[in-house]
Amino acid sequence: MHQLLAEAMAAPAPGLTRLSQAKPGDRGVIADVRADHTAGHGVDVHELERRLLESGFVEGATFEVLHQGLFGADPIAVRVDDMRVALRRRDAEDVWVQLESK
Amino acid sequence: MSEAAMRPARVALVGNPNTGKTALFNALTGSRQKVANYAGVTVERKEGSLVTPGGRTLSILDLPGTYSLRARSPDEAVTRDAVLGRLAGEAEPDVVVAVADATNLRLVLRLILELKAVGRPMVLALNMYDIAQRQGLRIDLAGLERELGCPIVTTVATRKRGILELTAKVDDLIASGALSTANVWREPSAGEIRDAHREAQRILKAHVRPPEHPDTMTGRIDAVLLHPVAGLAILFALLFLMFQAVFTWAAPLMDGIDASFAWLGTVVGQGLPDGLIKDFIADGVIAGVGSVLVFLPQILILFFFIILLEDFGYMARAAFLMDKIMGGAGLHGRAFIPLLSSFACAIPGIMAARVIDQKRDRLTTILVAPLMTCSARIPVYTLIISAFIPNATVGPGLSLQGLVMFGLYSAGIVSALLVSFVIRKVFWRGAVEPFLMELPTYKLPSFENVFRNLLLRAQIFLSRAGRIILPLMVLVWILSTFPGPPPGATDPAIDYSLAGMIGHAIQPLFAPIGFNWQMVVALIPGFAAREVAVAALGTVYAVGDAEANVGALGARLAQHWSLATGLSFLAWYVFAPQCAATLGVVKRETNSWMWTGVMFAYMTTLAYLASFAVYHTAVALGAG
């Protein structure tokens, strides 16, 4: 029950996708950074949210996926505003983005 | 000026990583630098001093780079505590100099807002200002000064521009009697980070016009260096080049050092009457120091590559490329840098593991770091390889000896990955640290900074050689000289000495892996520092045979050891925890004798098993 409730609350606005699903060349705007990810992280989700924010993944920032690794397309290198940041796809799951239509 | 106005002052440099903070520190202090550790932690403490144009002495503290005072690693905790004046044994800074990359202000503005909350008098140094101007980035300096409430100086640290202005501003600030305001800093929540970011964004928008010609070079270089296939190929080619360079470039220098010490030994030997003093100076001291100094060129070449790649901005790319591979073994991508440093020496490697925020990942990295082939193993490997592996060519530019060396390095890497995989499976499961890392803009490394860093590494190595290795050499000489042989003895003198007795006593333990007692004797001082084993072997055999020098040691070993024994010795050195200093650092970094014990036990076990397997395989194949 709580699980369902949590998922319903976590449902993103329509049209948003997770940054972890993005491919190189995808660009757009970061819409929502939220600590609702339930997979087993080494740090708690709120800590992950703060770290994402500190690395520049903030609502309103523009982004573009630049590169991805050879194995499992992981990690990814992302331009966030005017910086480049590398992160793993699992850590990018908490970043919801609005993709620019190509 | 009054006495009080000219009192010395303390200045702390704070900034994001990759903002040229260390270059600024070098430009400010030149050669007046001291490196030590902070009390109780192994974070490197870099301090320098200078005299301002106004005549005031400033002591400058170069603090570890950070994105936030919300410290997540021991390094960042030092920065936070130093700024807050909480660091034990450290006075709080009179002035904070915030160092910013002028082309990348967004994140540093948030740090500056945090620093303002701390309330210390502050000067902002907009570094790399030349690049900002070239990009056509317009910064409204006066407006920004008003907004931030602190003086701003533009600097180009690598060309020493703006340095005088910066020190003058710091001087003015102190002379004007600027006092700290109340410290209202506390650890920000996610919401407060968002607010600070929004505020930084507003300041940026109001006072900075985006560049007319943004940097496109980094993107173009990344297209190649971060290419999934080409990038990895380039990384491995670079690593291979590094190791070939360590051997081929260093050779003439090493021969030179070798020859000068042999010459020195002869000259000193001729000038002294025969007897104990002459033996002590020629065989004990000069040969001992020479056999250690000879490895300085290799260590410097390795560090040269590491420093160059770091300054260029490549190290973060290497971590990106290696993350998945290292992640498969349960390591963090960032572990790549500590592990790479461990190729030079496990001690800076283990200390560099501090960049890994999370305790478990850091511990895994620390536990496997000594398996990386440190430069102190090079003397041992070089000696044994030159004695037992033929100097044959197996392909264009590939020597058999080089190939064996590459194999030893690979054995270290593969075993480190396997061990960390096992650690993750045995000690902890699941929990994986987030991997978030800035990929800095590529920059041409400055010759002076690379040079200064190299000099620092050389100093650290030499002081270690002087303080640890030399006394040990003297001890080994004493152990292997006294007591002297009885009159009319026919066996080599060392057979009768203390070292001989110890070697003979514990040799049975090592007999199953093919070690003779001379090797066991060499292992004892070799435990203090790996490379000492070479000098100790030299002493043991030189004393036993009266006239050998370090250069001839290889030939002597080839006479006394079988190939199987030589290979077994190599296998031992791949794994054995032959370094008391490393264990000491592990104790300090983990603050646990238990983990230090775990490391010692697993490495000794691996070493014994590997040597046993290698020795008996080689004997079975007829190399006994």
XYZ file of C-alpha atoms in Angstrom:
726
model
C 0.000 0.000 0.000
C 2.722 2.400 1.021
C 4.694 1.234 -1.981
C 1.797 2.088 -4.296
C 1.271 5.423 -2.639
C 4.957 6.254 -2.922
C 4.957 5.344 -6.603
C 1.853 7.375 -7.282
C 3.458 10.380 -5.591
C 6.674 9.797 -7.465
C 4.945 9.764 -10.836
C 6.528 12.500 -12.912
C 4.765 15.112 -14.924
C 3.784 13.841 -18.376
C 6.493 14.111 -21.030
C 9.365 13.780 -18.582
C 11.942 11.030 -18.821
C 14.720 9.920 -16.562
C 18.202 11.166 -17.428
C 19.318 7.563 -17.024
C 17.323 6.700 -20.182
C 18.908 9.410 -22.343
C 21.220 8.699 -25.250
C 24.209 10.658 -26.498
C 22.957 13.695 -28.405
C 19.826 14.027 -26.269
C 19.446 17.494 -24.853
C 16.909 19.510 -22.962
C 16.159 20.940 -19.550
C 16.367 19.354 -16.130
C 12.825 19.356 -14.772
C 12.949 17.632 -11.444
C 15.633 16.262 -9.144
C 13.949 14.132 -6.530
C 15.065 11.672 -3.932
C 12.478 8.979 -4.583
C 14.734 6.350 -5.993
C 14.474 3.124 -4.014
C 17.315 0.973 -5.372
C 20.112 0.209 -2.931
C 22.445 3.150 -3.025
C 25.498 3.347 -0.830
C 24.311 6.684 0.475
C 20.751 7.514 1.350
C 18.610 9.059 -1.337
C 18.601 12.496 0.246
C 22.377 12.517 0.233
C 22.310 11.521 -3.444
C 19.923 14.388 -4.154
C 22.268 16.880 -2.465
C 25.231 15.555 -4.386
C 23.369 15.809 -7.688
C 22.405 19.398 -6.828
C 25.976 20.247 -5.870
C 27.243 18.900 -9.176
C 24.946 21.284 -11.030
C 21.935 19.018 -11.668
C 19.401 21.636 -10.634
C 15.899 22.259 -11.957
C 16.108 24.608 -14.908
C 19.649 23.724 -15.957
C 20.128 22.821 -19.599
C 21.862 19.563 -20.379
C 23.159 17.460 -23.218
C 24.360 13.860 -23.059
C 27.814 13.913 -24.647
C 29.361 10.485 -24.270
C 28.764 7.066 -22.840
C 31.041 4.238 -21.799
C 31.744 1.163 -23.922
C 30.298 -1.450 -21.574
C 26.583 -1.205 -20.894
C 26.622 2.376 -22.279
C 27.687 3.402 -18.786
C 28.714 5.835 -17.291
C 27.539 8.902 -19.183
C 29.198 12.293 -19.636
C 26.690 15.135 -19.500
C 27.049 18.825 -20.200
C 25.097 20.649 -17.463
C 24.851 24.369 -18.254
C 28.528 25.142 -18.942
C 30.115 22.228 -17.101
C 30.826 18.629 -17.939
C 29.945 15.984 -15.398
C 30.380 12.207 -15.514
C 27.905 10.003 -13.677
C 26.563 6.490 -13.676
C 23.154 5.802 -15.158
C 21.870 4.415 -11.850
C 22.675 7.739 -10.182
C 21.011 9.603 -13.053
C 17.689 7.859 -12.362
C 16.657 10.551 -9.906
C 17.056 13.305 -12.490
C 13.895 13.862 -14.555
C 14.388 15.759 -17.780
C 12.319 17.396 -20.474
C 13.889 16.343 -23.774
C 14.077 18.863 -26.571
C 12.347 17.516 -29.658
C 14.846 16.845 -32.400
C 53.538 51.843 9.721
C 52.887 50.763 13.248
C 54.093 47.493 14.636
C 50.572 46.116 14.923
C 49.656 47.009 11.354
C 52.529 44.899 10.046
C 51.940 41.756 12.020
C 52.223 38.558 9.960
C 48.937 37.131 8.715
C 47.555 33.770 7.695
C 45.834 33.332 4.360
C 43.906 30.249 3.237
C 43.343 29.407 -0.443
C 39.936 27.816 -1.017
C 38.340 26.830 -4.312
C 36.785 24.170 -6.518
C 39.101 21.513 -7.881
C 40.718 22.368 -11.247
C 40.676 26.128 -10.774
C 44.450 26.520 -10.844
C 44.567 26.933 -7.071
C 47.878 25.131 -6.774
C 49.308 27.132 -9.668
C 48.279 30.289 -7.795
C 49.891 28.922 -4.639
C 53.096 28.291 -6.592
C 52.996 31.750 -8.157
C 52.489 33.345 -4.736
C 55.075 31.450 -2.763
C 57.589 30.238 -5.341
C 60.115 28.001 -3.679
C 59.212 29.082 -0.152
C 56.998 26.051 0.419
C 56.749 23.400 3.076
C 54.841 20.151 2.823
C 53.787 18.264 5.914
C 50.676 16.553 7.227
C 47.874 17.999 9.288
C 48.025 16.802 12.867
C 46.286 13.470 13.221
C 45.276 13.066 9.574
C 47.376 12.255 6.532
C 46.026 15.074 4.400
C 48.958 16.870 2.806
C 49.424 20.300 4.313
C 51.006 22.739 1.882
C 52.121 26.032 3.311
C 54.266 28.772 1.862
C 55.176 32.311 2.714
C 55.685 35.627 0.992
C 56.256 39.269 1.803
C 53.670 41.704 0.415
C 54.707 44.928 -1.394
C 53.719 46.658 1.860
C 56.211 44.565 3.817
C 53.867 42.171 5.588
C 54.705 38.496 5.859
C 51.859 36.254 4.748
C 51.774 32.531 5.345
C 49.658 30.905 2.670
C 47.828 27.633 3.212
C 46.799 25.695 0.085
C 43.626 23.844 1.124
C 42.246 20.813 -0.730
C 39.768 21.689 -3.493
C 36.069 21.337 -2.702
C 32.670 22.190 -4.177
C 31.085 22.776 -0.814
C 31.924 23.165 2.848
C 29.574 20.241 3.365
C 32.630 18.002 3.404
C 32.190 14.473 2.124
C 35.769 13.218 2.246
C 38.663 13.626 4.706
C 40.320 16.081 2.287
C 37.251 18.275 2.108
C 36.806 18.008 5.868
C 40.254 19.592 6.279
C 39.189 22.495 4.079
C 35.971 22.980 6.029
C 37.650 22.740 9.433
C 40.529 25.024 8.421
C 38.103 27.678 7.188
C 35.945 27.358 10.275
C 39.017 27.467 12.532
C 38.147 24.070 13.978
C 41.289 22.253 12.946
C 43.382 21.012 15.859
C 46.740 22.770 16.059
C 45.805 25.214 13.314
C 45.033 28.898 13.855
C 42.069 30.224 11.889
C 42.954 32.165 8.741
C 42.933 35.981 8.856
C 41.865 36.172 5.226
C 40.302 33.615 2.903
C 41.268 33.853 -0.757
C 38.552 32.189 -2.826
C 40.079 30.964 -6.071
C 37.725 30.689 -9.044
C 38.117 29.585 -12.641
C 36.839 32.752 -14.343
C 35.381 30.652 -17.160
C 33.369 28.431 -14.833
C 31.825 30.581 -12.127
C 28.513 28.913 -11.457
C 29.575 26.313 -8.896
C 32.234 28.435 -7.258
C 29.715 31.205 -6.619
C 27.780 28.794 -4.438
C 30.964 27.980 -2.522
C 31.634 31.720 -2.153
C 28.149 32.198 -0.700
C 28.972 29.480 1.838
C 32.309 31.140 2.623
C 30.505 34.439 3.150
C 28.307 32.744 5.727
C 31.459 31.765 7.591
C 32.195 35.468 7.820
C 35.964 35.711 7.396
C 37.436 38.609 5.416
C 37.679 37.345 1.839
C 39.288 38.223 -1.486
C 38.104 36.584 -4.695
C 40.813 35.680 -7.200
C 39.337 35.229 -10.684
C 41.973 32.955 -12.090
C 42.543 31.954 -15.742
C 41.312 35.405 -16.618
C 43.225 35.328 -19.916
C 41.146 32.382 -21.105
C 37.959 34.183 -20.068
C 39.032 37.220 -22.099
C 39.963 35.112 -25.108
C 36.509 33.539 -24.968
C 34.971 36.996 -24.887
C 33.449 36.403 -21.479
C 32.475 39.766 -19.937
C 32.539 40.013 -16.187
C 31.259 43.174 -14.544
C 33.939 43.229 -11.854
C 32.700 46.313 -10.008
C 29.138 44.982 -9.883
C 30.301 41.561 -8.739
C 32.456 43.142 -6.015
C 29.424 45.064 -4.739
C 27.188 42.011 -4.924
C 29.601 39.681 -3.102
C 30.897 42.353 -0.752
C 34.509 41.361 -1.239
C 37.389 42.693 -3.352
C 38.091 40.894 -6.630
C 41.451 40.462 -8.339
C 41.915 38.956 -11.777
C 44.852 36.585 -12.061
C 46.648 34.367 -14.536
C 48.558 32.178 -12.111
C 50.509 30.285 -14.756
C 51.945 33.590 -16.060
C 52.212 35.166 -12.617
C 49.811 37.965 -13.599
C 47.796 39.659 -10.895
C 49.877 38.187 -8.101
C 51.125 41.535 -6.750
C 47.626 42.990 -6.933
C 46.283 39.994 -5.032
C 48.810 40.288 -2.210
C 48.238 44.062 -2.090
C 44.469 43.519 -1.746
C 45.009 40.999 1.045
C 47.362 43.454 2.721
C 44.812 46.296 2.414
C 42.098 44.123 3.862
C 44.217 43.309 6.913
C 45.461 46.894 7.303
C 41.904 48.232 7.102
C 41.188 46.123 10.155
C 38.527 44.022 8.474
C 37.184 41.675 11.098
C 35.368 38.411 10.869
C 31.621 38.652 11.161
C 29.621 36.050 13.033
C 29.859 32.578 11.576
C 26.358 31.594 10.460
C 27.399 28.650 8.308
C 25.703 25.323 8.793
C 25.372 22.276 6.636
C 22.841 23.101 3.916
C 19.800 20.949 3.189
C 18.748 20.060 -0.365
C 16.376 23.029 -0.342
C 19.118 25.404 0.769
C 21.441 24.097 -1.926
C 18.700 24.868 -4.482
C 18.302 28.367 -3.036
C 22.046 28.992 -3.094
C 22.181 27.767 -6.666
C 19.353 30.078 -7.641
C 21.132 32.972 -5.977
C 24.368 32.091 -7.792
C 22.418 31.907 -11.035
C 20.947 35.372 -10.414
C 24.367 36.887 -9.657
C 25.819 35.243 -12.733
C 23.041 36.545 -14.944
C 23.352 40.076 -13.568
C 27.125 40.440 -13.844
C 28.505 37.946 -16.346
C 27.789 37.948 -20.065
C 28.240 34.484 -21.605
C 31.319 33.988 -23.776
C 31.212 35.063 -27.414
C 33.598 32.267 -28.359
C 32.956 29.444 -25.928
C 35.600 26.789 -25.602
C 35.065 24.144 -28.263
C 38.468 22.547 -27.881
C 37.481 20.421 -24.877
C 34.481 19.019 -26.743
C 36.600 18.183 -29.774
C 39.294 16.500 -27.696
C 36.659 14.569 -25.741
C 35.131 13.300 -28.979
C 38.350 11.320 -29.381
C 39.515 10.671 -25.825
C 36.078 9.689 -24.500
C 35.154 7.680 -27.588
C 33.980 4.316 -26.242
C 36.492 2.320 -28.289
C 39.208 4.754 -29.353
C 39.257 6.325 -25.884
C 39.989 3.028 -24.172
C 42.578 2.127 -26.804
C 44.320 5.476 -26.229
C 44.217 4.971 -22.461
C 45.883 1.572 -22.710
C 48.409 2.856 -25.234
C 49.248 5.666 -22.804
C 49.714 3.256 -19.920
C 51.916 1.035 -22.064
C 53.968 4.044 -23.190
C 54.384 5.107 -19.573
C 55.837 1.784 -18.557
C 58.099 1.513 -21.574
C 59.324 5.048 -20.851
C 60.037 4.186 -17.239
C 62.456 1.571 -18.517
C 63.994 2.988 -21.671
C 64.254 6.713 -20.819
C 65.571 6.104 -17.358
C 68.292 3.683 -18.426
C 71.047 6.181 -19.371
C 70.440 8.254 -16.239
C 70.499 5.173 -14.070
C 73.724 3.988 -15.678
C 75.191 7.416 -14.966
C 74.186 7.351 -11.305
C 75.412 3.771 -10.993
C 78.786 4.675 -12.498
C 79.224 7.755 -10.313
C 78.606 5.802 -7.136
C 80.951 3.033 -8.230
C 83.555 5.740 -8.917
C 82.884 7.397 -5.580
C 83.244 4.068 -3.782
C 86.596 3.442 -5.464
C 87.922 6.934 -4.796
C 86.879 6.878 -1.148
C 88.162 3.332 -0.819
C 91.585 4.361 -2.098
C 91.749 7.305 0.281
C 91.110 5.187 3.369
C 93.236 2.581 5.095
C 91.965 -0.974 4.877
C 89.756 -1.993 7.748
C 86.293 -1.682 9.205
C 85.888 2.051 8.485
C 86.682 1.600 4.813
C 84.342 -1.394 4.518
C 81.625 0.534 6.298
C 81.874 3.605 4.078
C 82.452 1.903 0.739
C 80.294 -1.217 1.091
C 77.770 -0.078 3.639
C 77.040 3.588 3.017
C 78.054 4.482 -0.539
C 76.887 1.262 -2.179
C 73.691 1.372 -0.120
C 72.801 4.963 -0.982
C 73.740 4.448 -4.626
C 71.566 1.407 -5.040
C 68.565 3.414 -3.843
C 69.274 6.725 -5.597
C 69.599 4.897 -8.878
C 65.816 4.533 -8.977
C 65.097 8.230 -8.717
C 64.924 8.633 -12.544
C 62.210 5.973 -12.861
C 60.165 7.422 -10.049
C 60.420 10.901 -11.565
C 59.426 9.691 -15.036
C 56.361 7.942 -13.637
C 55.341 10.973 -11.600
C 56.036 13.186 -14.608
C 53.354 11.325 -16.561
C 50.890 11.312 -13.673
C 51.314 15.035 -12.954
C 51.169 15.947 -16.649
C 47.972 13.959 -17.251
C 46.416 15.360 -14.077
C 47.215 18.967 -15.044
C 46.000 18.406 -18.596
C 42.642 17.248 -17.232
C 42.936 13.677 -18.467
C 42.784 11.856 -15.127
C 39.044 12.423 -14.718
C 38.577 11.054 -18.277
C 40.605 7.998 -17.363
C 38.344 7.485 -14.340
C 35.308 7.809 -16.654
C 36.679 5.244 -19.107
C 37.719 2.833 -16.354
C 34.597 3.150 -14.185
C 32.689 0.219 -15.660
C 35.743 -2.040 -15.657
C 36.627 -1.123 -12.090
C 32.958 -1.213 -11.069
C 32.798 -4.848 -12.228
C 35.487 -5.594 -9.666
C 33.575 -3.676 -7.021
C 35.739 -0.565 -7.217
C 34.737 3.043 -7.690
C 35.802 4.814 -10.899
C 37.625 7.297 -8.745
C 39.738 4.464 -7.365
C 41.539 4.621 -10.694
C 43.556 7.662 -9.619
C 44.695 6.280 -6.239
C 45.513 2.973 -7.873
C 47.439 4.688 -10.653
C 49.375 6.696 -8.060
C 50.129 3.411 -6.332
C 52.258 2.521 -9.326
C 54.591 5.204 -8.046
C 54.165 4.394 -4.366
C 51.347 2.828 -2.379
C 51.626 5.545 0.270
C 50.458 8.506 -1.873
C 48.045 6.056 -3.508
C 46.448 5.103 -0.214
C 46.366 8.745 0.780
C 44.797 9.682 -2.556
C 41.978 7.243 -1.768
C 40.629 10.090 0.313
C 38.984 11.447 -2.856
C 36.557 8.518 -2.566
C 33.758 9.785 -0.384
C 32.370 6.521 0.807
C 34.005 4.483 3.520
C 33.578 1.034 2.010
C 34.821 1.982 -1.431
C 37.749 3.769 0.159
C 38.602 0.785 2.321
C 38.519 -1.608 -0.642
C 40.791 0.714 -2.601
C 43.216 1.002 0.326
C 43.333 -2.764 0.801
C 44.235 -3.477 -2.835
C 46.441 -0.426 -3.520
C 49.683 -2.131 -2.368
C 49.137 -4.834 -5.009
C 49.821 -2.222 -7.665
C 53.445 -2.403 -8.683
C 55.026 0.494 -6.818
C 58.323 1.973 -7.923
C 60.089 0.428 -4.930
C 59.491 -2.956 -6.535
C 61.181 -1.792 -9.735
C 64.711 -2.177 -8.292
C 63.904 -5.725 -7.241
C 62.227 -6.612 -10.535
C 64.980 -4.971 -12.598
C 67.684 -6.805 -10.705
C 66.070 -10.248 -10.960
C 64.968 -9.770 -14.566
C 68.412 -8.637 -15.694
C 69.929 -11.622 -13.886
C 67.584 -14.330 -15.137
C 65.715 -13.202 -18.250
C 67.736 -13.104 -21.491
C 67.984 -9.681 -23.134
C 66.236 -10.868 -26.304
C 64.038 -8.967 -28.740
C 60.631 -10.464 -29.433
C 59.305 -7.863 -31.848
C 59.839 -4.300 -33.032
C 60.609 -2.241 -29.943
C 59.625 -5.100 -27.628
C 62.178 -6.745 -25.441
C 61.595 -9.993 -23.577
C 62.697 -8.270 -20.373
C 60.174 -5.479 -20.931
C 57.494 -8.065 -21.579
C 58.223 -9.897 -18.326
C 58.054 -6.566 -16.523
C 54.697 -5.861 -18.172
C 53.559 -9.300 -17.024
C 54.519 -8.514 -13.425
C 52.596 -5.242 -13.592
C 49.598 -7.083 -15.053
C 49.763 -9.697 -12.297
C 49.502 -6.881 -9.767
C 46.532 -5.285 -11.536
C 44.624 -8.528 -12.090
C 45.132 -9.664 -8.502
C 44.016 -6.248 -7.211
C 40.791 -6.515 -9.219
C 40.195 -10.091 -8.045
C 40.862 -9.231 -4.413
C 38.535 -6.224 -4.478
C 35.865 -8.405 -6.090
C 36.242 -10.903 -3.260
C 36.236 -8.134 -0.621
C 32.947 -6.820 -1.968
C 31.436 -10.311 -1.992
C 32.736 -11.277 1.444
C 32.603 -8.092 3.514
C 29.743 -6.120 2.051
C 27.179 -6.430 -0.661
C 24.881 -4.126 -2.530
C 25.804 -0.655 -1.385
C 27.357 1.268 -4.242
C 28.610 4.807 -3.917
C 27.305 7.376 -6.422
C 29.821 8.249 -9.110
C 29.634 11.963 -9.869
C 32.687 13.740 -11.172
C 33.419 16.964 -12.982
C 35.249 16.564 -16.285
C 37.433 19.675 -16.241
C 38.232 21.772 -19.288
C 41.480 20.656 -20.922
C 44.388 22.939 -20.197
C 47.970 23.028 -21.356
C 50.020 22.027 -18.333
C 52.378 24.745 -17.179
C 56.012 23.749 -17.231
C 56.680 25.414 -13.910
C 53.919 23.611 -12.071
C 54.882 20.227 -13.426
C 58.475 20.981 -12.504
C 57.614 22.095 -8.972
C 55.461 19.045 -8.377
C 58.226 16.771 -9.626
C 60.702 18.502 -7.363
C 58.372 17.888 -4.448
C 58.161 14.178 -5.296
C 61.938 13.962 -5.585
C 62.322 15.637 -2.197
C 59.880 13.244 -0.567
C 61.669 10.246 -2.077
C 65.115 11.493 -1.110
C 64.161 12.357 2.437
C 62.646 8.900 2.740
C 65.800 7.374 1.323
C 67.852 9.413 3.746
C 65.792 8.875 6.847
C 64.653 5.293 6.511
C 66.873 3.556 4.040
C 70.299 4.820 5.059
C 70.001 3.863 8.753
C 68.685 0.491 7.660
C 71.657 -0.010 5.383
C 73.936 0.737 8.294
C 72.009 -1.734 10.436
C 72.268 -4.400 7.749
C 75.987 -3.754 7.440
C 76.423 -4.109 11.213
C 74.306 -7.257 11.314
C 76.251 -8.796 8.476
C 79.711 -7.755 9.759
C 79.558 -8.622 13.444
C 80.604 -10.847 14.939
C 83.547 -11.348 12.602
C 84.708 -14.811 11.536
C 87.007 -16.762 13.868
C 90.696 -16.792 12.854
C 91.389 -19.295 10.130
C 87.732 -19.515 8.997
C 87.249 -20.658 5.419
C 83.571 -19.822 4.793
C 82.475 -16.286 3.809
C 82.539 -13.925 6.770
C 78.784 -13.285 6.723
C 78.157 -16.939 7.569
C 79.371 -16.171 11.075
C 77.524 -12.875 11.506
C 74.234 -12.049 13.209
C 72.499 -11.713 9.852
C 73.737 -15.142 8.884
C 72.403 -16.596 12.134
C 68.958 -15.016 11.670
C 68.831 -16.032 8.017
C 69.776 -19.614 8.826
C 67.305 -19.750 11.700
C 64.184 -18.774 9.754
C 65.232 -20.097 6.338
C 63.374 -23.430 6.853
C 60.108 -21.483 6.731
C 61.040 -20.235 3.271
C 62.660 -23.435 1.978
C 59.391 -24.710 0.422
C 59.347 -21.632 -1.849
C 62.997 -22.004 -2.835
C 64.550 -19.127 -0.873
C 68.134 -19.467 0.369
C 69.227 -17.842 3.623
C 70.803 -14.826 1.901
C 67.380 -13.986 0.438
C 65.768 -14.383 3.835
C 68.378 -12.031 5.293
C 67.557 -9.484 2.566
C 63.818 -9.789 3.278
C 64.288 -8.602 6.859
C 65.426 -5.041 6.033
C 63.293 -5.287 2.873
C 60.286 -5.218 5.147
C 61.147 -1.643 6.099
C 61.149 -0.612 2.433
C 61.023 -2.908 -0.566
C 63.964 -1.493 -2.481
C 66.241 -1.974 0.542
C 66.209 -5.681 -0.299
C 68.369 -4.927 -3.352
C 70.912 -2.999 -1.341
C 70.750 -5.698 1.334
C 71.363 -8.429 -1.224
C 74.264 -6.300 -2.439
C 75.636 -6.028 1.074
C 75.085 -9.689 1.844
C 76.770 -10.833 -1.341
C 79.381 -8.075 -1.411
C 80.383 -8.867 2.128
C 80.324 -12.588 1.402
C 82.399 -12.175 -1.758
C 84.420 -9.160 -0.700
C 84.339 -7.037 -3.851
C 81.005 -7.091 -5.703
C 79.407 -3.783 -6.628
C 75.731 -3.110 -7.285
C 76.141 -3.393 -11.064
C 77.656 -6.836 -10.780
C 75.030 -8.031 -8.305
C 72.794 -9.424 -11.034
C 75.577 -11.584 -12.409
C 76.356 -12.819 -8.915
C 72.724 -13.730 -8.264
C 72.612 -15.652 -11.536
C 75.517 -17.759 -10.226
C 74.004 -18.381 -6.820
C 70.283 -18.798 -7.577
C 68.413 -21.183 -9.833
C 65.923 -19.739 -12.319
C 63.100 -21.226 -10.222
C 64.364 -19.355 -7.162
C 64.599 -16.096 -9.109
C 61.035 -16.446 -10.387
C 59.782 -17.394 -6.946
C 61.401 -14.234 -5.550
C 59.596 -12.164 -8.230
C 56.267 -13.803 -7.347
C 56.898 -13.065 -3.660
C 57.452 -9.408 -4.474
C 54.231 -9.107 -6.487
C 52.168 -9.848 -3.379
C 54.167 -9.564 -0.178
C 53.353 -6.673 2.199
C 57.051 -5.797 2.169
C 56.699 -2.267 3.394
C 56.259 -1.188 6.995
C 55.556 2.403 5.935
C 52.551 1.272 3.862
C 51.135 -0.667 6.785
C 51.661 2.400 8.972
C 49.715 4.573 6.530
C 46.944 1.985 6.287
C 46.644 2.041 10.066
C 46.433 5.822 10.036
C 43.961 6.032 7.139
C 41.642 3.273 8.319
C 42.233 4.019 11.994
C 42.010 0.290 12.560
C 44.584 -2.358 13.409
C 42.055 -4.918 12.305
C 42.093 -3.782 8.653
C 45.861 -3.387 8.767
C 46.033 -6.967 10.016
C 43.651 -8.155 7.310
C 45.874 -6.559 4.683
C 49.059 -8.066 6.114
C 47.526 -11.518 6.414
C 45.967 -11.690 2.969
C 49.042 -10.319 1.197
C 51.461 -12.651 3.000
C 49.232 -15.622 2.248
C 48.978 -14.694 -1.425
C 52.738 -14.145 -1.629
C 53.566 -17.501 -0.080
C 51.065 -19.383 -2.236
C 52.179 -17.629 -5.426
C 55.873 -18.220 -4.744
C 55.163 -21.848 -3.832
C 53.239 -22.399 -7.073
C 55.825 -20.587 -9.228
C 58.791 -22.345 -7.639
C 57.391 -25.835 -7.920
C 56.083 -25.291 -11.448
C 59.494 -24.022 -12.510
C 61.283 -26.926 -10.815
C 58.931 -29.395 -12.488
C 59.779 -27.807 -15.830
C 63.470 -28.313 -15.156
C 64.469 -24.816 -14.004
C 65.398 -25.900 -10.471
